[in-house]
PDB file of C-alpha atoms in Angstrom:
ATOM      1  CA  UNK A   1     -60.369  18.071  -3.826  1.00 65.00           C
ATOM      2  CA  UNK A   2     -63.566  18.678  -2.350  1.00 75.00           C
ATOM      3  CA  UNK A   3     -64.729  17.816   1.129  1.00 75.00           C
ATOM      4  CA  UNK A   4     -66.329  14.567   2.269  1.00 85.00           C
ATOM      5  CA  UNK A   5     -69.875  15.446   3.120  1.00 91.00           C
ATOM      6  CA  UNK A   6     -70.460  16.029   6.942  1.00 94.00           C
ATOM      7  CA  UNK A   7     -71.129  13.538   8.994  1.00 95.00           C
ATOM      8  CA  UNK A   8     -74.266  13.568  11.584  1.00 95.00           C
ATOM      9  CA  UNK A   9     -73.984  14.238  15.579  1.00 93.00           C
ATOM     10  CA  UNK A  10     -75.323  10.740  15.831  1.00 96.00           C
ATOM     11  CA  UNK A  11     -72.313   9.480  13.573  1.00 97.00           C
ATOM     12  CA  UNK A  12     -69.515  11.378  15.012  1.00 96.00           C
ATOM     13  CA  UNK A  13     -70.767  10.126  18.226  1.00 97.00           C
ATOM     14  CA  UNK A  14     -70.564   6.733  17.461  1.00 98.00           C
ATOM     15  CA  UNK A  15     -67.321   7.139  15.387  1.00 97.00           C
ATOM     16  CA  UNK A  16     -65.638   9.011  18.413  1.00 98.00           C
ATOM     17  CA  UNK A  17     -67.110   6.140  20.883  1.00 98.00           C
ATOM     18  CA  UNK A  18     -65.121   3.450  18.330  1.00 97.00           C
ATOM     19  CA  UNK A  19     -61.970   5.929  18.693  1.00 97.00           C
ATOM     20  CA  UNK A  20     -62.006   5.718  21.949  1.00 98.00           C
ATOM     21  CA  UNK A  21     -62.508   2.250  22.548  1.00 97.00           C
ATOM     22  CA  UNK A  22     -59.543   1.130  20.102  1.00 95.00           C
ATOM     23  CA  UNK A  23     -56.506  -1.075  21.158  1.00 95.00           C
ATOM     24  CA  UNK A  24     -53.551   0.385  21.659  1.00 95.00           C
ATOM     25  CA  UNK A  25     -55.225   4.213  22.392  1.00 95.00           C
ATOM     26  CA  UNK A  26     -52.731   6.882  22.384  1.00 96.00           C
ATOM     27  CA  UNK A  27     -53.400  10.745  22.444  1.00 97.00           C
ATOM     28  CA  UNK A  28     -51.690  13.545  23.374  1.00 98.00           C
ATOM     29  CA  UNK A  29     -52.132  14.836  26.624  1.00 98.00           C
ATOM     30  CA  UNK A  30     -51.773  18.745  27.275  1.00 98.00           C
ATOM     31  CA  UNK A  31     -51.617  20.471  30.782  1.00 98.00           C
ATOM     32  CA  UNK A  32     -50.189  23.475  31.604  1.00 97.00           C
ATOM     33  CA  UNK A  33     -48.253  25.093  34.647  1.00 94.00           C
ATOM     34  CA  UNK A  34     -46.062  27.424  35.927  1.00 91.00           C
ATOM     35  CA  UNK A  35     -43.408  26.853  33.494  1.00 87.00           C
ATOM     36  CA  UNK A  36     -46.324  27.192  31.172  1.00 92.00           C
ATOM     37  CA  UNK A  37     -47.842  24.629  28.823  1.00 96.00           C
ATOM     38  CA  UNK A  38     -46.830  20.869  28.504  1.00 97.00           C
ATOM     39  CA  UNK A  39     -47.680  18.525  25.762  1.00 98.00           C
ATOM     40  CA  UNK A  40     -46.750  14.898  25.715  1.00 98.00           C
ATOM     41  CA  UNK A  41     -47.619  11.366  24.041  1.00 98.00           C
ATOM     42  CA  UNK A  42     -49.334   9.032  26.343  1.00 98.00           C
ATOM     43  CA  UNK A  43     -51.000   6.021  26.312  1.00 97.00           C
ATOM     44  CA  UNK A  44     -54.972   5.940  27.290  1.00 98.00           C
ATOM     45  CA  UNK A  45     -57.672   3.620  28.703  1.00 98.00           C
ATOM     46  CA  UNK A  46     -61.265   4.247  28.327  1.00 98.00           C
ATOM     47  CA  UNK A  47     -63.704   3.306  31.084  1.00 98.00           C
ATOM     48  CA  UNK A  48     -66.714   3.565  28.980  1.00 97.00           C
ATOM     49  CA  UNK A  49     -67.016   6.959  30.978  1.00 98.00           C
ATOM     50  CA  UNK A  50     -63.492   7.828  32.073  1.00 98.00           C
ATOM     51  CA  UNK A  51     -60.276   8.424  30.734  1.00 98.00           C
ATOM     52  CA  UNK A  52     -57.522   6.930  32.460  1.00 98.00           C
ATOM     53  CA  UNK A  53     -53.288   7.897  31.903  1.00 98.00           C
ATOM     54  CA  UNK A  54     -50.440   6.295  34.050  1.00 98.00           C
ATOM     55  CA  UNK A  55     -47.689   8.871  34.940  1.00 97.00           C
ATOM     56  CA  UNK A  56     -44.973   8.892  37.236  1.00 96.00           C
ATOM     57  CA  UNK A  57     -46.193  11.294  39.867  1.00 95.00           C
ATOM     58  CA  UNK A  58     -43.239  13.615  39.642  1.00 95.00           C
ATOM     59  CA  UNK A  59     -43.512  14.102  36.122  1.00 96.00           C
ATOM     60  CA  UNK A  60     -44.651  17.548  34.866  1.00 97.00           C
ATOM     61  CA  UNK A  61     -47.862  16.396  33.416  1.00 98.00           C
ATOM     62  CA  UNK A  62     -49.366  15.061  36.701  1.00 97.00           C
ATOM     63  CA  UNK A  63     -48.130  17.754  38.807  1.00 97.00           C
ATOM     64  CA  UNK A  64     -49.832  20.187  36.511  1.00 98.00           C
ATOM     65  CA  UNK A  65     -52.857  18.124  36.588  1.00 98.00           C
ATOM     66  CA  UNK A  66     -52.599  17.698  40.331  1.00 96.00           C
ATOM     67  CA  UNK A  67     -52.290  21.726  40.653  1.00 96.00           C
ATOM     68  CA  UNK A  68     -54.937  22.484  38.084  1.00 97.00           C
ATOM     69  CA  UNK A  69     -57.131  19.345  38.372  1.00 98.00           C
ATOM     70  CA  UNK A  70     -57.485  19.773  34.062  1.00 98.00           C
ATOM     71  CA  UNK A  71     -55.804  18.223  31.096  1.00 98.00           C
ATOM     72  CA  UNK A  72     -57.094  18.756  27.268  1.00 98.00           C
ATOM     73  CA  UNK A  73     -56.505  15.606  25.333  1.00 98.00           C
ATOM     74  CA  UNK A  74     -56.102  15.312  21.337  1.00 98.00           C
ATOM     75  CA  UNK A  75     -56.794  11.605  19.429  1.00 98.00           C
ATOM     76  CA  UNK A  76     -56.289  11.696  15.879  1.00 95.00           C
ATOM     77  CA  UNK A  77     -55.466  13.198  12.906  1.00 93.00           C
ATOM     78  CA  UNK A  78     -55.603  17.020  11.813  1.00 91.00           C
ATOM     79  CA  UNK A  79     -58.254  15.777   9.428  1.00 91.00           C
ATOM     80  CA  UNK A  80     -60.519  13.737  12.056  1.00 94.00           C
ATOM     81  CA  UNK A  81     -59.661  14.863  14.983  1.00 96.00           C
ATOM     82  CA  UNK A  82     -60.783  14.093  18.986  1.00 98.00           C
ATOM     83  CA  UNK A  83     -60.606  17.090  21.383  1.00 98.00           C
ATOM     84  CA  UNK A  84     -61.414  16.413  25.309  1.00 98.00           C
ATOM     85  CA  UNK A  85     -61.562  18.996  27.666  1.00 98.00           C
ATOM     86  CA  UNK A  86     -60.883  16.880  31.534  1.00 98.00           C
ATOM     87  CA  UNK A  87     -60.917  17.251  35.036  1.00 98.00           C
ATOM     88  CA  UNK A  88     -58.956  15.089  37.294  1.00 98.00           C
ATOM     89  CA  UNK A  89     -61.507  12.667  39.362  1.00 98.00           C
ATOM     90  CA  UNK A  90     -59.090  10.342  41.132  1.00 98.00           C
ATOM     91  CA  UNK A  91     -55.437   9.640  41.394  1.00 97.00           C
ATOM     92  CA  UNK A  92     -54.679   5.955  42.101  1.00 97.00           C
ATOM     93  CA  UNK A  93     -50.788   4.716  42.651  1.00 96.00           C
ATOM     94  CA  UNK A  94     -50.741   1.976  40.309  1.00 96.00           C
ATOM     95  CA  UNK A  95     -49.646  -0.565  43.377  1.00 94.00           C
ATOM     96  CA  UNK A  96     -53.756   0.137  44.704  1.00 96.00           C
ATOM     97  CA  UNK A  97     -55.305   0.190  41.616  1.00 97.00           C
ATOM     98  CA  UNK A  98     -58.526  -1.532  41.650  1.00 98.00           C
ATOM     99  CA  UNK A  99     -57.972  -4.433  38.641  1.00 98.00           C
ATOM    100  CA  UNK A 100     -60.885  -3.830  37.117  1.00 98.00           C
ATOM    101  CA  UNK A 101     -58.720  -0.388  36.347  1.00 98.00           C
ATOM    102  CA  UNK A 102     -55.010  -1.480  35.899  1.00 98.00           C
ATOM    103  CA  UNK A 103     -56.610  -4.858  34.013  1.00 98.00           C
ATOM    104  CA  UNK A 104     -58.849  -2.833  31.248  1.00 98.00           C
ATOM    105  CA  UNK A 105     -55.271  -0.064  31.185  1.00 98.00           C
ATOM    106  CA  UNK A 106     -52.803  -3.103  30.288  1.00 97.00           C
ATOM    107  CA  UNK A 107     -55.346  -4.153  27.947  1.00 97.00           C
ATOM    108  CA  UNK A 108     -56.170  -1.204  26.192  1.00 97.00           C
ATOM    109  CA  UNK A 109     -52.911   0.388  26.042  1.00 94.00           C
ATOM    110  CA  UNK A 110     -50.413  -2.292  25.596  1.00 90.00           C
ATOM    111  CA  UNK A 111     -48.489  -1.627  28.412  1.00 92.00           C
ATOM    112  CA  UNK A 112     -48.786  -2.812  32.208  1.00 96.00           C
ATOM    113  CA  UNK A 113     -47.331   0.048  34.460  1.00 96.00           C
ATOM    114  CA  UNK A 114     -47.867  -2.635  37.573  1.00 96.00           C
ATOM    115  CA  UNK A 115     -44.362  -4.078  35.662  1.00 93.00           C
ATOM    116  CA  UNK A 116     -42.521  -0.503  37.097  1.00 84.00           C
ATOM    117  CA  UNK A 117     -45.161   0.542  39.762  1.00 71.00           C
ATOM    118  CA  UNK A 118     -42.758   2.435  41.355  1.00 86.00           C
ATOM    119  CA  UNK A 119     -43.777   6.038  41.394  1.00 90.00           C
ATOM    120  CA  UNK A 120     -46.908   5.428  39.122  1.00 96.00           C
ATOM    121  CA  UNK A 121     -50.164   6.528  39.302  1.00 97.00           C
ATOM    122  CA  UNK A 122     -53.374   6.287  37.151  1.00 98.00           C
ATOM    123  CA  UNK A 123     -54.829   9.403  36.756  1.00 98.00           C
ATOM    124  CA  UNK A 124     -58.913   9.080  35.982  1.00 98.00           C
ATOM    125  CA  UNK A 125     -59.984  12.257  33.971  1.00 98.00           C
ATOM    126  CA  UNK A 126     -63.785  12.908  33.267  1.00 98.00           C
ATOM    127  CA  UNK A 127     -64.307  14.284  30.239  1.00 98.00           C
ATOM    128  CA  UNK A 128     -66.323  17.498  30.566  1.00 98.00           C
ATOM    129  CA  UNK A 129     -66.344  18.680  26.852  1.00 98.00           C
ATOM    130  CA  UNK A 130     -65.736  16.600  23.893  1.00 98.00           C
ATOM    131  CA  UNK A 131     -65.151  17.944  20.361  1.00 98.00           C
ATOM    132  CA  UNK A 132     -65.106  15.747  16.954  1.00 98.00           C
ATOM    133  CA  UNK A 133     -64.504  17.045  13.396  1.00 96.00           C
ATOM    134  CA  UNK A 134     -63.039  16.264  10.360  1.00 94.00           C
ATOM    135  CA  UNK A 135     -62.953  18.990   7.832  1.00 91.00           C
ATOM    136  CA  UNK A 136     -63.986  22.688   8.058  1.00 91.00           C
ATOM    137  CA  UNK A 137     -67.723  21.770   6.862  1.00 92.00           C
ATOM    138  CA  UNK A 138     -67.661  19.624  10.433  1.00 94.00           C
ATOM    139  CA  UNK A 139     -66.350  22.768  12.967  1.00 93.00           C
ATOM    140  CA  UNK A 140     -70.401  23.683  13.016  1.00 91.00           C
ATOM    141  CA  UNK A 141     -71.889  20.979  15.516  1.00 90.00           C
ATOM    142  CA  UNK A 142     -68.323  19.840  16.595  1.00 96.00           C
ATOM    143  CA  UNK A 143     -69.346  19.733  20.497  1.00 97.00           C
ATOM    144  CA  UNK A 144     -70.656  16.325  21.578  1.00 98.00           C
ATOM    145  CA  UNK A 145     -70.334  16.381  25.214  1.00 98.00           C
ATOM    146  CA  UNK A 146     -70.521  19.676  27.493  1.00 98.00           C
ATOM    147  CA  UNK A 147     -70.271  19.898  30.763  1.00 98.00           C
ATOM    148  CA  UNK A 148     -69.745  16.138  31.280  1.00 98.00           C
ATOM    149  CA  UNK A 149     -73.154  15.435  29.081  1.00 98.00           C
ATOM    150  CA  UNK A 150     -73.135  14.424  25.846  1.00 97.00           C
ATOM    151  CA  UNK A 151     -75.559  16.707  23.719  1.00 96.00           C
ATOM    152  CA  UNK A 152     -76.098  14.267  21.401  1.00 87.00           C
TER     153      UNK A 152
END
């Protein structure tokens, strides 16, 4: 079956800016750590500049971001896939969260860590290299964003 013809920078922009504005964003978040790497399902909030994650503080994924101050985040498929490259810019326990924050989470993600606050925190990561591709003929010109500027 052959591939779909590449798409532009200027579309896989735009079609990674629609990915990461849909309801209900999930991703998989990887850190790593002294007891090495970590990889876990987590639901996601876009800022419009930002990505956010609520964690309990004690879990391995925000300690190893706390340590490390970097996660790598995947959205999508292995045929259209999202990679972001993050560093930690602020930690906020969900209890302080401004609401224009824990509001735009709840909405995003379907879920309202304010309900269980206990423990919680909303981790902002700013993306400082995004990746998009969907088939070999894509890995070319995959880099959208470096060094927390999009290229495009």
């Amino acid at each position: 079956m052959p591939h779909p013809e590449p798409r532009t920078a200027q579309q896989r922009k735009a079609d990674t800016l629609a990915r990461l504005t849909t309801p209900v964003l999930d991703g998989w978040v990887a850190t790593a750590g002294p007891a090495g790497a970590h990889l876990v399902p987590l639901s996601l909030y876009w800022t419009g500049a930002r990505l956010a994650i609520a964690v309990d503080l004690a879990s391995v994924t925000a300690r190893n971001i706390a340590a490390s101050g970097r996660a790598r985040i995947g959205l999508g498929t292995t045929r259209d896939v999202v990679m972001i490259d993050a560093t930690l810019d602020t930690a906020v326990p969900v209890a302080d969260a401004p609401a224009d924050l824990a509001d735009g989470y709840a909405t995003q993600s379907d879920w309202d860590p304010r309900q269980s606050p206990d423990g919680y925190a909303y981790l902002v990561l700013a993306p400082q290299r995004i990746l998009a591709w969907r088939e070999v003929n894509e890995i070319a010109g995959r880099t959208l964003m470096r060094g927390g500027i999009w290229v495009i």
